[in-house]
């Protein structure tokens, strides 16, 4: 973490933000690639089924963001104060908390699968019901890797290696692309194949991240001597809650839109809206990726009480996000027709 304070702020911001934005892009492409293969080789009804599952995936990811961002903020502050032992106790606690929540949610979904499918709106159309069930009943088994993988990305950035998680996510993305082609196009496994491909890619990415933490990390370490501190768990939740709300709000909106569109327009409407959601998520993840990428820098400088650096970070970030927003708007509006042709 010493490089955070020893390099110019602008260079440090982009060193941490750009890899995180790329990671978010690739993560968004996981589900987008599934959608493209399913739409082209299974059908628009199958695409609608996968799109109905997106709000649930969003919910799982939101929990991961809350724990990952909440704990990493506290860890980076402790590291900034040179309290590495305390920071690593928080890291160990957060990792186990993520694991417990992922297993609990997976079991909850599997034990109430029919009810969850109904909440997602699949009961309103028998056309998509089986597709939703096939996709969800597979993808839920990989929740542990979804949740742990994202948190591991942030922890490795705190360790001073912001580019390594991007490499891991890229490897996972390429794995997903190859397996989607094999399972959906070659072996004709349909939405089940797409779910398996995405799950295996998450396992690949998460395993690479965990390997770094166990064998390569310099400051981030698992601690044997720690306890389940419920006050600290609450603090992790409080610190990451705003990020949780930001992420889950888009999932709630997608769920509401899915239910209304399914009732008013039908399955084809959900398929079309799904493609819009992919693009919307891509833009949102760009902004979130930048913001979360600079989070370790903010926390570290806060721990060091470098308030001038914090003001500079705020100015540079607002300007950068404003420019990013304008660029995204121009790109999307000028290429909407071509984007649609990718799916249909």
Tab-separated table of N, CA and C in Angstrom, residues 209-321:
chain	number	residue	atom	x	y	z
A	209	UNK	N	-7.741	-15.796	-7.931
A	209	UNK	CA	-7.674	-14.736	-6.922
A	209	UNK	C	-7.262	-15.301	-5.562
A	210	UNK	N	-7.864	-16.428	-5.204
A	210	UNK	CA	-7.551	-17.059	-3.914
A	210	UNK	C	-6.098	-17.542	-3.885
A	211	UNK	N	-5.612	-18.035	-5.010
A	211	UNK	CA	-4.211	-18.473	-5.101
A	211	UNK	C	-3.271	-17.316	-4.763
A	212	UNK	N	-3.568	-16.140	-5.315
A	212	UNK	CA	-2.723	-14.971	-5.039
A	212	UNK	C	-2.745	-14.629	-3.552
A	213	UNK	N	-3.938	-14.607	-2.968
A	213	UNK	CA	-4.064	-14.227	-1.561
A	213	UNK	C	-3.294	-15.187	-0.655
A	214	UNK	N	-3.372	-16.471	-0.946
A	214	UNK	CA	-2.722	-17.475	-0.088
A	214	UNK	C	-1.205	-17.501	-0.279
A	215	UNK	N	-0.747	-17.387	-1.533
A	215	UNK	CA	0.675	-17.628	-1.812
A	215	UNK	C	1.480	-16.383	-2.194
A	216	UNK	N	0.822	-15.317	-2.660
A	216	UNK	CA	1.576	-14.186	-3.198
A	216	UNK	C	1.382	-12.872	-2.435
A	217	UNK	N	0.295	-12.743	-1.708
A	217	UNK	CA	-0.025	-11.469	-1.057
A	217	UNK	C	1.050	-11.069	-0.053
A	218	UNK	N	1.346	-9.769	-0.010
A	218	UNK	CA	2.372	-9.262	0.898
A	218	UNK	C	1.786	-8.799	2.230
A	219	UNK	N	0.610	-8.191	2.186
A	219	UNK	CA	0.032	-7.646	3.416
A	219	UNK	C	-1.295	-8.302	3.800
A	220	UNK	N	-2.096	-8.666	2.799
A	220	UNK	CA	-3.374	-9.331	3.078
A	220	UNK	C	-3.114	-10.791	3.448
A	221	UNK	N	-3.472	-11.165	4.659
A	221	UNK	CA	-3.232	-12.526	5.145
A	221	UNK	C	-4.426	-13.008	5.975
A	222	UNK	N	-4.715	-14.307	5.873
A	222	UNK	CA	-5.722	-14.906	6.752
A	222	UNK	C	-5.146	-15.018	8.162
A	223	UNK	N	-5.975	-14.719	9.153
A	223	UNK	CA	-5.561	-14.793	10.558
A	223	UNK	C	-6.277	-15.950	11.244
A	224	UNK	N	-5.504	-16.783	11.932
A	224	UNK	CA	-6.109	-17.874	12.698
A	224	UNK	C	-6.722	-17.356	13.993
A	225	UNK	N	-6.050	-16.392	14.604
A	225	UNK	CA	-6.511	-15.866	15.900
A	225	UNK	C	-7.444	-14.676	15.691
A	226	UNK	N	-8.714	-14.972	15.489
A	226	UNK	CA	-9.719	-13.918	15.387
A	226	UNK	C	-11.030	-14.467	15.934
A	227	UNK	N	-11.987	-13.588	16.151
A	227	UNK	CA	-13.284	-14.029	16.655
A	227	UNK	C	-14.396	-13.370	15.846
A	228	UNK	N	-15.579	-13.972	15.906
A	228	UNK	CA	-16.739	-13.393	15.229
A	228	UNK	C	-17.230	-12.198	16.035
A	229	UNK	N	-16.774	-11.041	15.621
A	229	UNK	CA	-17.120	-9.790	16.295
A	229	UNK	C	-18.368	-9.213	15.619
A	230	UNK	N	-19.519	-9.339	16.276
A	230	UNK	CA	-20.779	-8.902	15.662
A	230	UNK	C	-20.842	-7.385	15.501
A	231	UNK	N	-20.192	-6.654	16.383
A	231	UNK	CA	-20.123	-5.195	16.223
A	231	UNK	C	-19.364	-4.837	14.948
A	232	UNK	N	-18.310	-5.594	14.677
A	232	UNK	CA	-17.519	-5.347	13.469
A	232	UNK	C	-18.299	-5.763	12.218
A	233	UNK	N	-19.068	-6.835	12.318
A	233	UNK	CA	-19.907	-7.261	11.190
A	233	UNK	C	-20.924	-6.174	10.848
A	234	UNK	N	-21.552	-5.619	11.880
A	234	UNK	CA	-22.519	-4.532	11.670
A	234	UNK	C	-21.832	-3.330	11.029
A	235	UNK	N	-20.603	-3.046	11.458
A	235	UNK	CA	-19.850	-1.924	10.890
A	235	UNK	C	-19.540	-2.169	9.413
A	236	UNK	N	-19.224	-3.424	9.067
A	236	UNK	CA	-18.988	-3.781	7.658
A	236	UNK	C	-20.254	-3.531	6.840
A	237	UNK	N	-21.398	-3.983	7.365
A	237	UNK	CA	-22.674	-3.784	6.674
A	237	UNK	C	-22.996	-2.296	6.523
A	238	UNK	N	-22.790	-1.526	7.581
A	238	UNK	CA	-23.081	-0.089	7.539
A	238	UNK	C	-22.200	0.624	6.519
A	239	UNK	N	-20.922	0.273	6.507
A	239	UNK	CA	-19.977	0.937	5.607
A	239	UNK	C	-20.284	0.627	4.145
A	240	UNK	N	-20.715	-0.595	3.870
A	240	UNK	CA	-20.988	-0.988	2.488
A	240	UNK	C	-22.438	-0.862	2.064
A	241	UNK	N	-23.301	-0.379	2.979
A	241	UNK	CA	-24.743	-0.383	2.695
A	241	UNK	C	-25.120	0.547	1.543
A	242	UNK	N	-24.457	1.697	1.440
A	242	UNK	CA	-24.786	2.625	0.348
A	242	UNK	C	-24.482	1.992	-1.009
A	243	UNK	N	-23.378	1.230	-1.089
A	243	UNK	CA	-23.042	0.526	-2.332
A	243	UNK	C	-24.066	-0.572	-2.622
A	244	UNK	N	-24.530	-1.221	-1.558
A	244	UNK	CA	-25.569	-2.247	-1.698
A	244	UNK	C	-26.834	-1.643	-2.301
A	245	UNK	N	-27.250	-0.488	-1.783
A	245	UNK	CA	-28.457	0.178	-2.283
A	245	UNK	C	-28.296	0.594	-3.743
A	246	UNK	N	-27.122	1.124	-4.073
A	246	UNK	CA	-26.862	1.552	-5.450
A	246	UNK	C	-27.018	0.395	-6.428
A	247	UNK	N	-26.455	-0.751	-6.057
A	247	UNK	CA	-26.474	-1.912	-6.947
A	247	UNK	C	-27.848	-2.572	-6.998
A	248	UNK	N	-28.466	-2.756	-5.837
A	248	UNK	CA	-29.727	-3.511	-5.813
A	248	UNK	C	-30.884	-2.699	-6.391
A	249	UNK	N	-30.773	-1.365	-6.376
A	249	UNK	CA	-31.858	-0.543	-6.924
A	249	UNK	C	-32.080	-0.839	-8.404
A	250	UNK	N	-30.978	-1.072	-9.136
A	250	UNK	CA	-31.128	-1.401	-10.562
A	250	UNK	C	-31.782	-2.766	-10.734
A	251	UNK	N	-31.467	-3.713	-9.842
A	251	UNK	CA	-32.089	-5.037	-9.891
A	251	UNK	C	-33.582	-4.980	-9.619
A	252	UNK	N	-33.967	-4.141	-8.656
A	252	UNK	CA	-35.395	-3.984	-8.338
A	252	UNK	C	-36.139	-3.375	-9.524
A	253	UNK	N	-35.525	-2.379	-10.159
A	253	UNK	CA	-36.147	-1.758	-11.333
A	253	UNK	C	-36.316	-2.767	-12.471
A	254	UNK	N	-35.285	-3.584	-12.699
A	254	UNK	CA	-35.368	-4.611	-13.749
A	254	UNK	C	-36.486	-5.602	-13.440
A	255	UNK	N	-36.605	-5.989	-12.168
A	255	UNK	CA	-37.671	-6.919	-11.762
A	255	UNK	C	-39.049	-6.323	-12.036
A	256	UNK	N	-39.243	-5.061	-11.651
A	256	UNK	CA	-40.537	-4.394	-11.864
A	256	UNK	C	-40.845	-4.285	-13.354
A	257	UNK	N	-39.852	-3.846	-14.127
A	257	UNK	CA	-40.038	-3.735	-15.573
A	257	UNK	C	-40.368	-5.095	-16.191
A	258	UNK	N	-39.652	-6.133	-15.759
A	258	UNK	CA	-39.913	-7.481	-16.282
A	258	UNK	C	-41.360	-7.899	-16.054
A	259	UNK	N	-41.850	-7.672	-14.832
A	259	UNK	CA	-43.214	-8.075	-14.485
A	259	UNK	C	-44.250	-7.305	-15.298
A	260	UNK	N	-44.028	-5.990	-15.436
A	260	UNK	CA	-44.977	-5.151	-16.184
A	260	UNK	C	-44.944	-5.495	-17.673
A	261	UNK	N	-43.743	-5.610	-18.233
A	261	UNK	CA	-43.598	-5.904	-19.665
A	261	UNK	C	-44.156	-7.284	-20.003
A	262	UNK	N	-43.903	-8.254	-19.119
A	262	UNK	CA	-44.416	-9.610	-19.351
A	262	UNK	C	-45.943	-9.607	-19.408
A	263	UNK	N	-46.559	-8.793	-18.559
A	263	UNK	CA	-48.019	-8.718	-18.506
A	263	UNK	C	-48.589	-7.942	-19.690
A	264	UNK	N	-47.936	-6.828	-20.051
A	264	UNK	CA	-48.473	-5.931	-21.075
A	264	UNK	C	-48.091	-6.335	-22.501
A	265	UNK	N	-46.864	-6.793	-22.677
A	265	UNK	CA	-46.360	-7.068	-24.024
A	265	UNK	C	-46.144	-8.555	-24.268
A	266	UNK	N	-45.576	-9.227	-23.260
A	266	UNK	CA	-45.319	-10.657	-23.410
A	266	UNK	C	-43.835	-10.986	-23.422
A	267	UNK	N	-43.542	-12.207	-23.805
A	267	UNK	CA	-42.177	-12.733	-23.743
A	267	UNK	C	-41.210	-11.937	-24.609
A	268	UNK	N	-41.609	-11.581	-25.817
A	268	UNK	CA	-40.711	-10.857	-26.721
A	268	UNK	C	-40.317	-9.510	-26.128
A	269	UNK	N	-41.240	-8.893	-25.387
A	269	UNK	CA	-40.942	-7.619	-24.729
A	269	UNK	C	-39.842	-7.759	-23.689
A	270	UNK	N	-39.882	-8.853	-22.927
A	270	UNK	CA	-38.849	-9.117	-21.918
A	270	UNK	C	-37.499	-9.348	-22.588
A	271	UNK	N	-37.502	-10.051	-23.715
A	271	UNK	CA	-36.259	-10.299	-24.456
A	271	UNK	C	-35.624	-8.990	-24.911
A	272	UNK	N	-36.459	-8.104	-25.463
A	272	UNK	CA	-35.949	-6.813	-25.951
A	272	UNK	C	-35.470	-5.955	-24.787
A	273	UNK	N	-36.264	-5.920	-23.709
A	273	UNK	CA	-35.857	-5.132	-22.547
A	273	UNK	C	-34.570	-5.680	-21.937
A	274	UNK	N	-34.391	-6.989	-22.022
A	274	UNK	CA	-33.177	-7.608	-21.493
A	274	UNK	C	-31.927	-7.076	-22.170
A	275	UNK	N	-31.994	-6.897	-23.495
A	275	UNK	CA	-30.829	-6.358	-24.211
A	275	UNK	C	-30.543	-4.925	-23.772
A	276	UNK	N	-31.614	-4.161	-23.516
A	276	UNK	CA	-31.440	-2.789	-23.016
A	276	UNK	C	-30.800	-2.813	-21.628
A	277	UNK	N	-31.217	-3.770	-20.805
A	277	UNK	CA	-30.662	-3.904	-19.450
A	277	UNK	C	-29.175	-4.223	-19.486
A	278	UNK	N	-28.770	-5.056	-20.447
A	278	UNK	CA	-27.344	-5.381	-20.579
A	278	UNK	C	-26.524	-4.114	-20.828
A	279	UNK	N	-27.005	-3.281	-21.753
A	279	UNK	CA	-26.279	-2.053	-22.095
A	279	UNK	C	-26.309	-1.077	-20.926
A	280	UNK	N	-27.464	-0.961	-20.288
A	280	UNK	CA	-27.587	-0.087	-19.118
A	280	UNK	C	-26.633	-0.519	-18.009
A	281	UNK	N	-26.562	-1.832	-17.777
A	281	UNK	CA	-25.653	-2.366	-16.755
A	281	UNK	C	-24.205	-2.076	-17.112
A	282	UNK	N	-23.899	-2.128	-18.402
A	282	UNK	CA	-22.538	-1.866	-18.862
A	282	UNK	C	-22.112	-0.447	-18.490
A	283	UNK	N	-23.021	0.512	-18.704
A	283	UNK	CA	-22.721	1.911	-18.375
A	283	UNK	C	-22.641	2.099	-16.864
A	284	UNK	N	-23.618	1.521	-16.150
A	284	UNK	CA	-23.631	1.636	-14.690
A	284	UNK	C	-22.369	1.046	-14.081
A	285	UNK	N	-21.958	-0.117	-14.579
A	285	UNK	CA	-20.761	-0.773	-14.056
A	285	UNK	C	-19.495	0.033	-14.349
A	286	UNK	N	-19.515	0.821	-15.427
A	286	UNK	CA	-18.381	1.703	-15.715
A	286	UNK	C	-18.211	2.715	-14.592
A	287	UNK	N	-19.324	3.339	-14.201
A	287	UNK	CA	-19.290	4.338	-13.128
A	287	UNK	C	-18.956	3.698	-11.782
A	288	UNK	N	-19.602	2.572	-11.500
A	288	UNK	CA	-19.351	1.876	-10.234
A	288	UNK	C	-17.905	1.377	-10.183
A	289	UNK	N	-17.420	0.866	-11.312
A	289	UNK	CA	-16.047	0.366	-11.370
A	289	UNK	C	-15.032	1.444	-11.058
A	290	UNK	N	-15.251	2.635	-11.605
A	290	UNK	CA	-14.337	3.751	-11.324
A	290	UNK	C	-14.398	4.126	-9.847
A	291	UNK	N	-15.613	4.269	-9.331
A	291	UNK	CA	-15.799	4.687	-7.935
A	291	UNK	C	-15.193	3.685	-6.962
A	292	UNK	N	-15.442	2.403	-7.205
A	292	UNK	CA	-14.919	1.375	-6.302
A	292	UNK	C	-13.420	1.164	-6.492
A	293	UNK	N	-12.924	1.489	-7.683
A	293	UNK	CA	-11.493	1.359	-7.932
A	293	UNK	C	-10.665	2.314	-7.092
A	294	UNK	N	-11.206	3.508	-6.856
A	294	UNK	CA	-10.460	4.503	-6.076
A	294	UNK	C	-10.732	4.393	-4.580
A	295	UNK	N	-11.647	3.495	-4.197
A	295	UNK	CA	-11.993	3.352	-2.774
A	295	UNK	C	-10.794	3.023	-1.883
A	296	UNK	N	-9.888	2.090	-2.295
A	296	UNK	CA	-8.725	1.828	-1.436
A	296	UNK	C	-7.832	3.054	-1.248
A	297	UNK	N	-7.730	3.900	-2.291
A	297	UNK	CA	-6.903	5.108	-2.202
A	297	UNK	C	-7.510	6.081	-1.197
A	298	UNK	N	-8.840	6.248	-1.278
A	298	UNK	CA	-9.530	7.149	-0.348
A	298	UNK	C	-9.365	6.665	1.090
A	299	UNK	N	-9.617	5.377	1.303
A	299	UNK	CA	-9.538	4.821	2.659
A	299	UNK	C	-8.124	4.937	3.224
A	300	UNK	N	-7.133	4.643	2.376
A	300	UNK	CA	-5.740	4.696	2.827
A	300	UNK	C	-5.349	6.119	3.214
A	301	UNK	N	-5.707	7.097	2.356
A	301	UNK	CA	-5.383	8.493	2.645
A	301	UNK	C	-6.150	9.014	3.849
A	302	UNK	N	-7.359	8.485	4.060
A	302	UNK	CA	-8.126	8.855	5.248
A	302	UNK	C	-7.423	8.348	6.502
A	303	UNK	N	-6.936	7.109	6.430
A	303	UNK	CA	-6.191	6.553	7.559
A	303	UNK	C	-4.924	7.330	7.854
A	304	UNK	N	-4.267	7.843	6.795
A	304	UNK	CA	-3.039	8.630	6.939
A	304	UNK	C	-3.321	10.104	7.254
A	305	UNK	N	-4.617	10.489	7.173
A	305	UNK	CA	-5.033	11.884	7.394
A	305	UNK	C	-4.426	12.841	6.354
A	306	UNK	N	-4.324	12.370	5.113
A	306	UNK	CA	-3.845	13.194	4.003
A	306	UNK	C	-5.059	13.872	3.348
A	307	UNK	N	-5.551	14.936	3.960
A	307	UNK	CA	-6.817	15.540	3.530
A	307	UNK	C	-6.698	16.280	2.197
A	308	UNK	N	-5.526	16.838	1.904
A	308	UNK	CA	-5.340	17.493	0.603
A	308	UNK	C	-5.475	16.471	-0.526
A	309	UNK	N	-4.890	15.297	-0.329
A	309	UNK	CA	-5.025	14.227	-1.324
A	309	UNK	C	-6.486	13.850	-1.542
A	310	UNK	N	-7.254	13.804	-0.453
A	310	UNK	CA	-8.674	13.450	-0.549
A	310	UNK	C	-9.443	14.470	-1.380
A	311	UNK	N	-9.129	15.765	-1.197
A	311	UNK	CA	-9.797	16.807	-1.994
A	311	UNK	C	-9.426	16.677	-3.474
A	312	UNK	N	-8.160	16.386	-3.742
A	312	UNK	CA	-7.718	16.206	-5.134
A	312	UNK	C	-8.399	14.995	-5.777
A	313	UNK	N	-8.521	13.914	-5.010
A	313	UNK	CA	-9.194	12.704	-5.505
A	313	UNK	C	-10.639	13.016	-5.881
A	314	UNK	N	-11.329	13.794	-5.043
A	314	UNK	CA	-12.726	14.157	-5.304
A	314	UNK	C	-12.854	14.951	-6.604
A	315	UNK	N	-12.000	15.952	-6.787
A	315	UNK	CA	-12.064	16.790	-7.991
A	315	UNK	C	-11.793	15.970	-9.257
A	316	UNK	N	-10.738	15.175	-9.219
A	316	UNK	CA	-10.366	14.369	-10.393
A	316	UNK	C	-11.455	13.347	-10.716
A	317	UNK	N	-12.035	12.752	-9.684
A	317	UNK	CA	-13.054	11.713	-9.884
A	317	UNK	C	-14.325	12.283	-10.496
A	318	UNK	N	-14.787	13.417	-9.992
A	318	UNK	CA	-16.003	14.047	-10.530
A	318	UNK	C	-15.804	14.410	-12.001
A	319	UNK	N	-14.653	14.994	-12.312
A	319	UNK	CA	-14.352	15.364	-13.702
A	319	UNK	C	-14.294	14.133	-14.605
A	320	UNK	N	-13.606	13.101	-14.143
A	320	UNK	CA	-13.446	11.873	-14.937
A	320	UNK	C	-14.780	11.186	-15.192
A	321	UNK	N	-15.626	11.104	-14.157
A	321	UNK	CA	-16.929	10.454	-14.307
A	321	UNK	C	-17.844	11.250	-15.231
